[in-house]
Short mmCIF file of C-alpha atoms and ligand atoms in Angstrom, two decimals:
data_model
loop_
_atom_site.label_atom_id
_atom_site.label_comp_id
_atom_site.label_asym_id
_atom_site.label_seq_id
_atom_site.Cartn_x
_atom_site.Cartn_y
_atom_site.Cartn_z
CA UNK K 23 6.73 7.54 47.13
CA UNK K 24 10.26 7.70 46.45
CA UNK K 25 12.24 4.29 46.36
CA UNK K 26 15.66 3.95 47.32
CA UNK K 27 18.25 1.68 45.57
CA UNK K 28 21.61 1.06 47.33
CA UNK K 29 23.84 1.60 44.20
CA UNK K 30 22.98 5.15 43.19
CA UNK K 31 22.96 6.13 47.07
CA UNK K 32 26.46 4.56 47.33
CA UNK K 33 27.66 6.49 44.19
CA UNK K 34 26.27 9.85 45.82
CA UNK K 35 28.09 9.24 49.00
CA UNK K 36 31.32 8.54 47.24
CA UNK K 37 30.71 12.06 45.29
CA UNK K 38 30.17 13.60 48.69
CA UNK K 39 26.57 14.42 47.79
CA UNK K 40 24.75 12.80 50.55
CA UNK K 41 25.69 10.72 53.77
CA UNK K 42 24.60 7.58 55.48
CA UNK K 43 23.03 9.62 58.36
CA UNK K 44 21.20 11.52 55.74
CA UNK K 45 19.94 8.49 54.23
CA UNK K 46 19.06 6.94 57.58
CA UNK K 47 17.22 9.98 58.45
CA UNK K 48 15.30 10.13 55.29
CA UNK K 49 14.15 6.31 55.73
CA UNK K 50 13.17 7.15 59.39
CA UNK K 51 10.98 9.96 57.89
CA UNK K 52 9.56 7.64 55.29
CA UNK K 53 8.75 5.08 58.16
CA UNK K 54 6.98 7.87 59.96
CA UNK K 55 5.19 9.09 57.06
CA UNK K 56 4.06 5.45 56.14
CA UNK K 57 2.85 4.09 59.71
CA UNK K 58 -0.70 3.35 58.13
CA UNK K 59 0.92 0.58 56.18
CA UNK K 60 1.78 -1.20 59.60
CA UNK K 61 5.05 -2.81 58.05
CA UNK K 62 7.37 -2.26 61.16
CA UNK K 63 7.11 -4.07 64.45
CA UNK K 64 10.09 -2.32 65.69
CA UNK K 65 12.20 0.67 64.49
CA UNK K 66 15.79 0.90 65.44
CA UNK K 67 16.24 4.55 65.03
CA UNK K 68 18.99 5.49 67.51
CA UNK K 69 20.96 2.25 66.41
CA UNK K 70 20.83 3.17 62.90
CA UNK K 71 21.89 6.67 63.44
CA UNK K 72 24.85 5.49 65.39
CA UNK K 73 25.73 2.96 62.67
CA UNK K 74 25.14 5.67 59.94
CA UNK K 75 27.78 7.92 61.75
CA UNK K 76 30.27 5.20 61.93
CA UNK K 77 29.56 4.37 58.05
CA UNK K 78 30.12 7.99 57.22
CA UNK K 79 33.64 8.01 59.12
CA UNK K 80 34.44 4.93 57.05
CA UNK K 81 33.45 6.70 53.84
CA UNK K 82 35.53 9.73 54.98
CA UNK K 83 38.59 7.57 55.92
CA UNK K 84 38.48 5.51 52.62
CA UNK K 85 37.66 2.09 54.37
CA UNK K 86 34.08 1.81 53.40
CA UNK K 87 33.01 -1.91 53.27
CA UNK K 88 30.95 -3.60 50.53
CA UNK K 89 27.75 -2.65 51.78
CA UNK K 90 28.66 0.36 53.74
CA UNK K 91 25.37 2.13 54.67
CA UNK K 92 22.96 -0.28 53.04
CA UNK K 93 19.76 0.16 54.97
CA UNK K 94 17.91 -3.02 55.66
CA UNK K 95 14.72 -3.91 56.96
CA UNK K 96 14.32 -7.56 58.39
CA UNK K 97 11.33 -10.23 58.43
CA UNK K 98 10.18 -11.03 62.01
CA UNK K 99 11.49 -14.53 61.50
CA UNK K 100 15.14 -13.76 61.11
CA UNK K 101 17.41 -13.60 64.28
CA UNK K 102 18.99 -10.24 65.16
CA UNK K 103 20.85 -10.48 68.18
CA UNK K 104 19.46 -8.66 71.41
CA UNK K 105 16.46 -7.74 69.45
CA UNK K 106 12.82 -9.02 69.54
CA UNK K 107 11.92 -11.84 67.28
CA UNK K 108 8.39 -13.35 67.28
CA UNK K 109 7.40 -14.65 63.69
CA UNK K 110 4.71 -12.05 64.21
CA UNK K 111 2.93 -14.71 66.65
CA UNK K 112 1.72 -14.05 70.06
CA UNK K 113 3.33 -17.34 71.22
CA UNK K 114 6.72 -15.67 70.82
CA UNK K 115 5.67 -12.61 72.89
CA UNK K 116 8.61 -10.95 74.75
CA UNK K 117 11.23 -13.17 73.19
CA UNK K 118 14.51 -11.50 72.63
CA UNK K 119 16.98 -13.37 70.19
CA UNK K 120 20.33 -14.36 71.98
CA UNK K 121 22.12 -14.77 68.66
CA UNK K 122 22.44 -13.60 64.85
CA UNK K 123 21.31 -15.26 61.93
CA UNK K 124 24.30 -15.95 59.96
CA UNK K 125 23.06 -14.30 56.83
CA UNK K 126 22.27 -11.14 58.73
CA UNK K 127 25.43 -11.29 60.70
CA UNK K 128 27.39 -11.36 57.41
CA UNK K 129 25.36 -8.52 55.97
CA UNK K 130 26.11 -6.27 59.29
CA UNK K 131 29.86 -7.12 59.26
CA UNK K 132 29.78 -6.06 55.35
CA UNK K 133 28.36 -2.59 56.59
CA UNK K 134 24.46 -2.91 56.33
CA UNK K 135 22.49 -1.16 58.84
CA UNK K 136 19.12 -2.69 60.18
CA UNK K 137 16.57 0.01 60.55
CA UNK K 138 13.70 -2.25 61.84
CA UNK K 139 11.93 -5.50 62.24
CA UNK K 140 9.11 -6.04 59.70
CA UNK K 141 5.77 -7.96 60.08
CA UNK K 142 4.91 -10.99 58.18
CA UNK K 143 2.33 -13.71 58.20
CA UNK K 144 2.30 -15.51 61.50
CA UNK K 145 5.19 -18.20 60.98
CA UNK K 146 5.61 -17.15 57.34
CA UNK K 147 2.31 -19.03 56.69
CA UNK K 148 0.30 -17.07 54.22
CA UNK K 149 0.04 -14.93 50.90
CA UNK K 150 -1.16 -11.72 52.09
CA UNK K 151 0.23 -10.84 55.44
CA UNK K 152 -3.03 -11.02 57.08
CA UNK K 153 -2.44 -13.54 59.59
CA UNK K 154 0.21 -11.60 61.60
CA UNK K 155 -0.80 -11.22 65.25
CA UNK K 156 -0.04 -7.52 64.61
CA UNK K 157 -2.70 -6.72 62.13
CA UNK K 158 -2.66 -6.76 58.39
CA UNK K 159 0.08 -4.89 56.39
CA UNK K 160 -0.83 -2.68 53.45
CA UNK K 161 0.27 -2.32 50.06
CA UNK K 162 2.11 1.00 49.31
CA UNK K 163 0.86 1.02 45.80
CA UNK K 164 -2.62 1.01 47.32
CA UNK K 165 -3.29 0.68 50.89
CA UNK K 166 -6.68 -0.97 50.36
CA UNK K 167 -4.82 -3.89 49.03
CA UNK K 168 -2.65 -6.58 50.46
CA UNK K 169 1.25 -6.42 49.93
CA UNK K 170 1.35 -10.14 49.45
CA UNK K 171 3.01 -12.48 51.94
CA UNK K 172 4.16 -14.00 53.99
CA UNK K 173 7.08 -11.21 53.51
CA UNK K 174 4.52 -8.51 53.17
CA UNK K 175 6.23 -6.09 55.65
CA UNK K 176 9.59 -6.65 53.81
CA UNK K 177 7.86 -5.75 50.56
CA UNK K 178 6.04 -2.73 51.78
CA UNK K 179 9.12 -1.47 53.59
CA UNK K 180 11.00 -1.46 50.44
CA UNK K 181 8.19 -0.23 48.16
CA UNK K 182 7.62 2.70 50.38
CA UNK K 183 11.08 3.81 50.49
CA UNK K 184 11.81 3.13 54.03
CA UNK K 185 15.13 0.99 53.34
CA UNK K 186 17.27 -0.05 50.48
CA UNK K 187 16.38 -3.94 50.84
CA UNK K 188 14.78 -6.39 52.99
CA UNK K 189 15.51 -9.85 54.11
CA UNK K 190 12.63 -12.20 53.64
CA UNK K 191 12.12 -15.91 53.87
CA UNK K 192 10.51 -17.87 51.06
CA UNK K 193 9.25 -21.41 51.59
CA UNK K 194 6.74 -21.53 48.81
CA UNK K 195 6.93 -18.01 47.39
CA UNK K 196 7.06 -15.74 50.13
CA UNK K 197 9.46 -13.37 48.85
CA UNK K 198 8.57 -13.55 45.11
CA UNK K 199 4.82 -13.29 45.69
CA UNK K 200 5.02 -9.94 47.66
CA UNK K 201 7.78 -8.70 45.34
CA UNK K 202 5.43 -9.13 42.54
CA UNK K 203 2.61 -7.49 44.33
CA UNK K 204 4.51 -4.54 45.22
CA UNK K 205 6.70 -4.00 41.91
CA UNK K 206 10.00 -5.21 43.39
CA UNK K 207 12.75 -7.71 42.82
CA UNK K 208 12.45 -10.67 44.99
CA UNK K 209 15.06 -13.60 44.86
CA UNK K 210 14.67 -16.99 46.14
CA UNK K 211 18.11 -18.52 46.09
CA UNK K 212 18.54 -22.32 45.73
CA UNK K 213 17.80 -24.30 48.82
CA UNK K 214 20.82 -24.59 51.21
CA UNK K 215 22.75 -21.50 48.98
CA UNK K 216 22.01 -19.41 52.24
CA UNK K 217 22.54 -20.60 55.69
CA UNK K 218 19.13 -21.04 57.75
CA UNK K 219 20.86 -20.66 60.96
CA UNK K 220 18.86 -18.13 63.14
CA UNK K 221 15.69 -18.36 60.53
CA UNK K 222 12.73 -19.46 62.38
CA UNK K 223 11.56 -22.87 60.69
CA UNK K 224 8.36 -23.38 59.09
CA UNK K 225 9.33 -26.22 56.68
CA UNK K 226 12.93 -26.93 56.89
CA UNK K 227 13.43 -28.63 53.76
CA UNK K 228 11.86 -25.81 51.71
CA UNK K 229 12.82 -22.63 53.86
CA UNK K 230 15.28 -20.33 52.19
CA UNK K 231 16.11 -16.50 53.27
CA UNK K 232 15.42 -14.34 50.34
CA UNK K 233 16.32 -10.71 49.16
CA UNK K 234 13.70 -7.99 48.26
CA UNK K 235 15.15 -5.19 46.75
CA UNK K 236 14.48 -2.27 43.90
CA UNK K 237 17.19 -3.57 41.37
CA UNK K 238 18.98 -6.75 40.23
CA UNK K 239 22.20 -5.02 40.94
CA UNK K 240 21.45 -4.48 44.73
CA UNK K 241 20.03 -7.93 45.14
CA UNK K 242 23.18 -9.34 43.42
CA UNK K 243 25.63 -7.58 45.80
CA UNK K 244 23.62 -8.48 48.81
CA UNK K 245 23.39 -12.29 47.68
CA UNK K 246 27.11 -12.04 47.18
CA UNK K 247 27.94 -10.81 50.80
CA UNK K 248 25.94 -13.40 52.59
CA UNK K 249 25.95 -16.53 50.48
CA UNK K 250 28.05 -19.58 51.23
CA UNK K 251 28.62 -22.49 53.56
CA UNK K 252 28.04 -21.96 57.53
CA UNK K 253 29.40 -24.38 59.90
CA UNK K 254 26.38 -23.62 61.87
CA UNK K 255 23.74 -25.00 59.45
CA UNK K 256 24.73 -28.53 58.40
CA UNK K 257 22.42 -28.37 55.32
CA UNK K 258 24.15 -25.30 53.86
CA UNK K 259 25.84 -25.91 50.70
CA UNK K 260 29.63 -25.88 50.27
CA UNK K 261 29.20 -25.24 46.45
CA UNK K 262 31.42 -21.98 45.59
CA UNK K 263 29.71 -18.98 45.63
CA UNK K 264 30.34 -16.15 42.93
CA UNK K 265 30.93 -12.38 42.66
CA UNK K 266 27.37 -12.05 41.75
CA UNK K 267 27.68 -8.34 41.45
CA UNK K 268 30.24 -8.61 38.79
CA UNK K 269 28.57 -11.10 36.29
CA UNK K 270 29.01 -9.93 32.81
CA UNK K 271 26.07 -8.69 30.58
CA UNK K 272 24.08 -11.42 28.94
CA UNK K 273 25.83 -11.92 25.44
CA UNK K 274 24.07 -14.93 23.89
CA UNK K 275 20.73 -16.13 22.76
CA UNK K 276 18.61 -17.88 25.33
CA UNK K 277 16.55 -20.85 25.04
CA UNK K 278 13.41 -20.00 27.57
CA UNK K 279 10.96 -22.60 28.37
CA UNK K 280 7.38 -21.57 28.97
CA UNK K 281 5.12 -23.97 30.99
CA UNK K 282 2.17 -23.86 28.76
CA UNK K 283 -0.60 -24.14 31.55
CA UNK K 284 0.82 -21.28 33.48
CA UNK K 285 -0.61 -18.94 30.67
CA UNK K 286 -3.32 -21.38 29.43
CA UNK K 287 -4.88 -21.62 33.10
CA UNK K 288 -8.25 -20.36 33.11
CA UNK K 289 -7.78 -18.79 36.71
CA UNK K 290 -5.27 -16.23 35.64
CA UNK K 291 -6.05 -12.55 35.31
CA UNK K 292 -5.87 -11.67 31.59
CA UNK K 293 -3.64 -8.99 32.01
CA UNK K 294 -1.03 -11.07 33.53
CA UNK K 295 -1.28 -13.47 30.73
CA UNK K 296 -0.84 -10.66 28.14
CA UNK K 297 2.05 -9.25 30.03
CA UNK K 298 3.74 -12.67 29.89
CA UNK K 299 2.95 -12.94 26.33
CA UNK K 300 4.25 -9.59 25.61
CA UNK K 301 7.52 -10.50 27.01
CA UNK K 302 7.64 -13.57 25.01
CA UNK K 303 7.24 -11.79 21.94
CA UNK K 304 9.88 -9.18 22.89
CA UNK K 305 12.27 -11.96 23.58
CA UNK K 306 11.76 -13.51 20.23
CA UNK K 307 12.14 -10.46 18.53
CA UNK K 308 15.53 -10.13 20.30
CA UNK K 309 16.44 -13.54 18.79
CA UNK K 310 16.02 -15.78 21.65
CA UNK K 311 14.06 -18.93 21.58
CA UNK K 312 10.93 -19.52 23.45
CA UNK K 313 9.29 -22.88 23.81
CA UNK K 314 5.89 -23.88 25.24
CA UNK K 315 6.34 -26.84 27.27
CA UNK K 316 4.04 -29.29 29.36
CA UNK K 317 4.49 -30.03 32.69
CA UNK K 318 1.91 -32.61 33.51
CA UNK K 319 2.67 -32.64 37.32
CA UNK K 320 1.51 -29.12 37.63
CA UNK K 321 -1.89 -30.07 39.38
CA UNK K 322 0.12 -32.29 41.95
CA UNK K 323 2.62 -29.33 42.91
CA UNK K 324 0.29 -27.62 45.38
CA UNK K 325 -0.97 -30.79 47.10
CA UNK K 326 2.51 -31.98 47.57
CA UNK K 327 3.82 -28.46 48.91
CA UNK K 328 0.86 -28.39 51.56
CA UNK K 329 1.40 -31.93 52.55
CA UNK K 330 5.22 -31.78 53.06
CA UNK K 331 5.23 -28.26 54.41
CA UNK K 332 2.35 -28.85 56.89
CA UNK K 333 4.12 -32.15 58.07
CA UNK K 334 7.42 -30.41 58.65
CA UNK K 335 5.77 -27.50 60.35
CA UNK K 336 3.60 -29.47 62.75
CA UNK K 337 7.12 -31.06 64.10
CA UNK K 338 8.99 -27.92 63.80
CA UNK K 339 6.30 -25.93 65.89
CA UNK K 340 6.15 -28.51 68.63
CA UNK K 341 9.02 -26.68 70.44
CA UNK K 342 6.59 -23.85 71.33
CA UNK K 343 5.14 -25.27 74.50
CA UNK K 344 4.77 -22.30 76.65
CA UNK K 345 7.96 -23.56 78.73
CA UNK K 346 10.81 -22.29 76.82
CA UNK K 347 10.02 -19.33 74.96
CA UNK K 348 7.61 -16.50 74.83
CA UNK K 349 4.01 -16.83 75.86
CA UNK K 350 2.76 -18.85 78.60
CA UNK K 351 -0.88 -19.18 79.65
CA UNK K 352 -2.02 -18.47 83.24
CA UNK K 353 -4.44 -21.15 83.01
CA UNK K 354 -2.04 -24.04 84.03
CA UNK K 355 -3.46 -26.35 86.58
CA UNK K 356 -1.29 -29.23 85.18
CA UNK K 357 1.61 -29.53 82.66
CA UNK K 358 -0.77 -30.93 79.90
CA UNK K 359 -3.00 -27.89 80.58
CA UNK K 360 0.06 -25.56 80.42
CA UNK K 361 0.91 -26.87 77.02
CA UNK K 362 -2.28 -27.08 75.54
CA UNK K 363 -3.77 -23.49 76.92
CA UNK K 364 -0.39 -21.97 75.85
CA UNK K 365 -0.50 -23.25 72.33
CA UNK K 366 -4.17 -22.74 71.99
CA UNK K 367 -4.04 -19.01 73.04
CA UNK K 368 -0.47 -18.35 71.46
CA UNK K 369 -1.17 -19.79 67.79
CA UNK K 370 -3.42 -18.20 65.28
CA UNK K 371 -5.93 -19.99 63.27
CA UNK K 372 -3.89 -20.40 60.04
CA UNK K 373 -0.78 -21.81 62.16
CA UNK K 374 -3.42 -24.20 64.03
CA UNK K 375 -4.82 -25.64 60.88
CA UNK K 376 -1.26 -26.36 59.44
CA UNK K 377 -0.25 -27.99 62.58
CA UNK K 378 -3.37 -30.16 62.58
CA UNK K 379 -3.01 -30.93 58.85
CA UNK K 380 0.59 -31.89 59.36
CA UNK K 381 -0.23 -34.05 62.24
CA UNK K 382 -2.77 -35.80 60.27
CA UNK K 383 -0.52 -36.58 57.52
CA UNK K 384 2.05 -37.87 59.48
CA UNK K 385 -0.25 -40.07 61.63
CA UNK K 386 0.47 -43.91 61.59
CA UNK K 387 -2.59 -44.53 59.45
CA UNK K 388 -2.02 -42.14 56.90
CA UNK K 389 1.63 -41.58 56.67
CA UNK K 390 2.20 -43.74 53.66
CA UNK K 391 -0.91 -42.41 51.83
CA UNK K 392 0.18 -38.80 52.11
CA UNK K 393 3.68 -38.14 53.42
CA UNK K 394 5.48 -40.83 51.75
CA UNK K 395 3.54 -40.57 48.58
CA UNK K 396 4.17 -36.68 48.53
CA UNK K 397 7.82 -37.15 48.92
CA UNK K 398 7.94 -39.38 45.77
CA UNK K 399 6.03 -36.93 43.79
CA UNK K 400 8.46 -34.20 45.06
CA UNK K 401 11.27 -36.05 43.31
CA UNK K 402 9.33 -36.27 40.21
CA UNK K 403 8.67 -32.62 40.05
CA UNK K 404 12.36 -31.94 40.68
CA UNK K 405 13.39 -34.53 38.22
CA UNK K 406 10.98 -33.06 35.64
CA UNK K 407 11.84 -29.48 36.23
CA UNK K 408 15.57 -30.36 36.05
CA UNK K 409 14.79 -32.06 32.53
CA UNK K 410 13.32 -29.05 31.31
CA UNK K 411 16.24 -26.86 32.58
CA UNK K 412 18.62 -29.48 30.99
CA UNK K 413 17.29 -28.44 27.65
CA UNK K 414 16.61 -24.49 28.29
CA UNK K 415 18.46 -22.00 30.18
CA UNK K 416 15.50 -20.79 32.36
CA UNK K 417 11.92 -21.42 32.86
CA UNK K 418 9.46 -18.43 32.57
CA UNK K 419 6.04 -18.20 34.14
CA UNK K 420 3.97 -15.31 35.72
CA UNK K 421 4.80 -15.06 39.52
CA UNK K 422 1.23 -15.03 40.46
CA UNK K 423 -2.17 -15.80 38.82
CA UNK K 424 -3.61 -12.21 40.10
CA UNK K 425 -2.43 -8.93 41.01
CA UNK K 426 -2.68 -7.77 44.62
CA UNK K 427 -6.01 -8.40 45.95
CA UNK K 428 -8.10 -6.41 48.54
CA UNK K 429 -7.42 -6.66 52.24
CA UNK K 430 -10.27 -8.84 54.04
CA UNK K 431 -11.12 -10.28 50.83
CA UNK K 432 -13.01 -13.51 51.97
CA UNK K 433 -11.88 -16.64 50.54
CA UNK K 434 -14.63 -19.23 50.58
CA UNK K 435 -12.00 -21.74 51.67
CA UNK K 436 -8.32 -21.85 52.47
CA UNK K 437 -7.64 -23.88 49.42
CA UNK K 438 -8.67 -20.75 47.34
CA UNK K 439 -5.99 -18.64 48.99
CA UNK K 440 -3.60 -21.40 48.53
CA UNK K 441 -3.96 -21.13 44.87
CA UNK K 442 -2.06 -17.96 44.92
CA UNK K 443 1.07 -20.08 45.38
CA UNK K 444 0.44 -21.99 42.17
CA UNK K 445 3.52 -20.89 40.34
CA UNK K 446 5.88 -20.26 43.12
CA UNK K 447 5.83 -23.69 44.61
CA UNK K 448 7.46 -25.40 41.71
CA UNK K 449 10.93 -23.89 42.46
CA UNK K 450 10.40 -24.44 46.25
CA UNK K 451 9.27 -28.29 45.78
CA UNK K 452 12.33 -28.60 43.56
CA UNK K 453 14.88 -26.48 45.61
CA UNK K 454 15.79 -24.32 42.71
CA UNK K 455 16.56 -20.67 42.49
CA UNK K 456 13.79 -18.32 41.36
CA UNK K 457 13.28 -14.54 41.09
CA UNK K 458 10.37 -12.45 40.27
CA UNK K 459 10.93 -9.20 38.44
CA UNK K 460 8.43 -6.41 37.68
CA UNK K 461 6.99 -6.42 33.94
CA UNK K 462 4.34 -3.54 34.17
CA UNK K 463 1.01 -2.94 35.46
CA UNK K 464 -2.58 -3.79 35.16
CA UNK K 465 -5.39 -1.55 34.36
CA UNK K 466 -5.45 -0.44 37.91
CA UNK K 467 -1.99 0.40 38.01
CA UNK K 468 -1.05 -2.68 40.04
CA UNK K 469 2.34 -4.32 39.42
CA UNK K 470 2.59 -7.55 37.45
CA UNK K 471 5.35 -10.03 38.41
CA UNK K 472 7.37 -12.53 36.09
CA UNK K 473 9.14 -15.40 37.48
CA UNK K 474 12.35 -16.90 36.22
CA UNK K 475 13.72 -20.36 37.48
CA UNK K 476 17.24 -21.73 36.55
CA UNK K 477 19.30 -24.81 37.64
CA UNK K 478 20.41 -25.74 41.15
CA UNK K 479 23.03 -23.25 42.37
CA UNK K 480 22.76 -21.17 39.11
CA UNK K 481 22.02 -17.97 40.93
CA UNK K 482 24.64 -16.10 38.75
CA UNK K 483 22.98 -17.28 35.50
CA UNK K 484 19.63 -16.30 36.97
CA UNK K 485 20.75 -12.78 37.85
CA UNK K 486 22.30 -12.14 34.41
CA UNK K 487 19.04 -13.64 32.62
CA UNK K 488 16.82 -11.47 34.97
CA UNK K 489 18.98 -8.06 34.49
CA UNK K 490 18.74 -8.73 30.49
CA UNK K 491 14.98 -9.02 31.08
CA UNK K 492 14.79 -5.82 33.08
CA UNK K 493 16.74 -3.86 30.56
CA UNK K 494 14.61 -5.38 27.55
CA UNK K 495 11.73 -3.86 29.14
CA UNK K 496 13.44 -0.74 30.51
CA UNK K 497 11.66 -1.45 33.74
CA UNK K 498 13.15 1.46 35.92
CA UNK K 499 13.08 1.97 39.53
N1 LIG C 8 1.97 -18.80 50.75
C1 LIG C 8 2.95 -19.88 51.03
C2 LIG C 8 2.33 -20.55 52.39
O1 LIG C 8 1.35 -20.26 52.91
C3 LIG C 8 4.15 -19.63 51.09
C4 LIG C 8 4.66 -19.14 52.44
C5 LIG C 8 6.12 -19.04 52.53
O2 LIG C 8 7.03 -19.06 51.41
N2 LIG C 8 6.74 -18.87 53.74
O3 LIG C 8 2.72 -21.71 52.57
#
């Protein structure tokens, strides 16, 4: 399966060796040949061809834009004007977005071509893309396995060579974990670095749009073109952005912190521990300092994450009432009936579970015991993480405790599947930028991901370090 990075494509177009139209056609064939993966919910073939023709004109006229001809798939939680949008949920059946998400608009204005809408876990809740109302997505590396989630369609579409990159969303790991499962680069920027306008909300104080791509180079360029303040999202940061694609090579010795329990934890697959340890040895041999640090709050991060995100989700998802958007139950004898039947029939079981949990932790008698308490622990997690980052350049952990698992694997309870988020939620709870990069394979040939975290708004440094790591291991696309 041939993967496609943007930078080499761009170089080839500029040398006259290929064209945007040829690339779009190749992507469309790859979509056709990989239908079994069930990644795409919509394919915008004709529009993409028209956009490719105009990209080719721009290349010919010498006025190609920064992302001219970049072929992008978009997770079904990011608004693309006049196209369907439904968070892979029945409750948004038939909904067409009347506006663009700011991030997507910026990329399209820079020349990106949207090839299609890709599946995800329903409302981005999940780690395996099995909760989509459109059926599970399969992992291109091995179609018996999950691609990860919730941005599973995004990861599968990039790994199957159907596009150069994908926009996903990451609330607790949904870009990084599928990137790890499919052998890709997955970036979750700092909270508020990218506008959330036009991103369907799951948990608003955690949600970030993120990027899945084959290389750091492509990731940096895409980030550069979409980062920055947006007047349509009051929480978007006004901190200056950088020319992320032109960050110089790392030329200093790094101080790297490894959280001890993330490699000592008994639930972690042995080969993941070994791959992480091998990286640590490699770093040391190159003159970098690697320190094992303790993070006593590790056991609290998942509970904090699930209390706060379900609380926020229960509020965010209250707008889907069968009146304003999408699905409406036909059994609507009274207004109350209309609300409750539309929601009961429209939402899937995982979303319902989370709405119930969130409503519970926000209820008057439990609010202080759960919600307020979790907010306090969130602050502690952030403070402690920043303290480590005050003394180190980055934190390194495995991205996931296991490599991709089988479709339909039955978890004895939801908590077991929530454990898949063990390492990714820390950066989400702390609001910090994090990236997953591929570091080799397990004995079945399944990709292993390594996660790096840096300080707030330090995407430049994160990408610089990630690039150095990739080169160190000579991981190639
Ligand atoms: N797997 C996590 C969850 O289910 C993360 C989801 C996400 O980042 N959107 O909440």
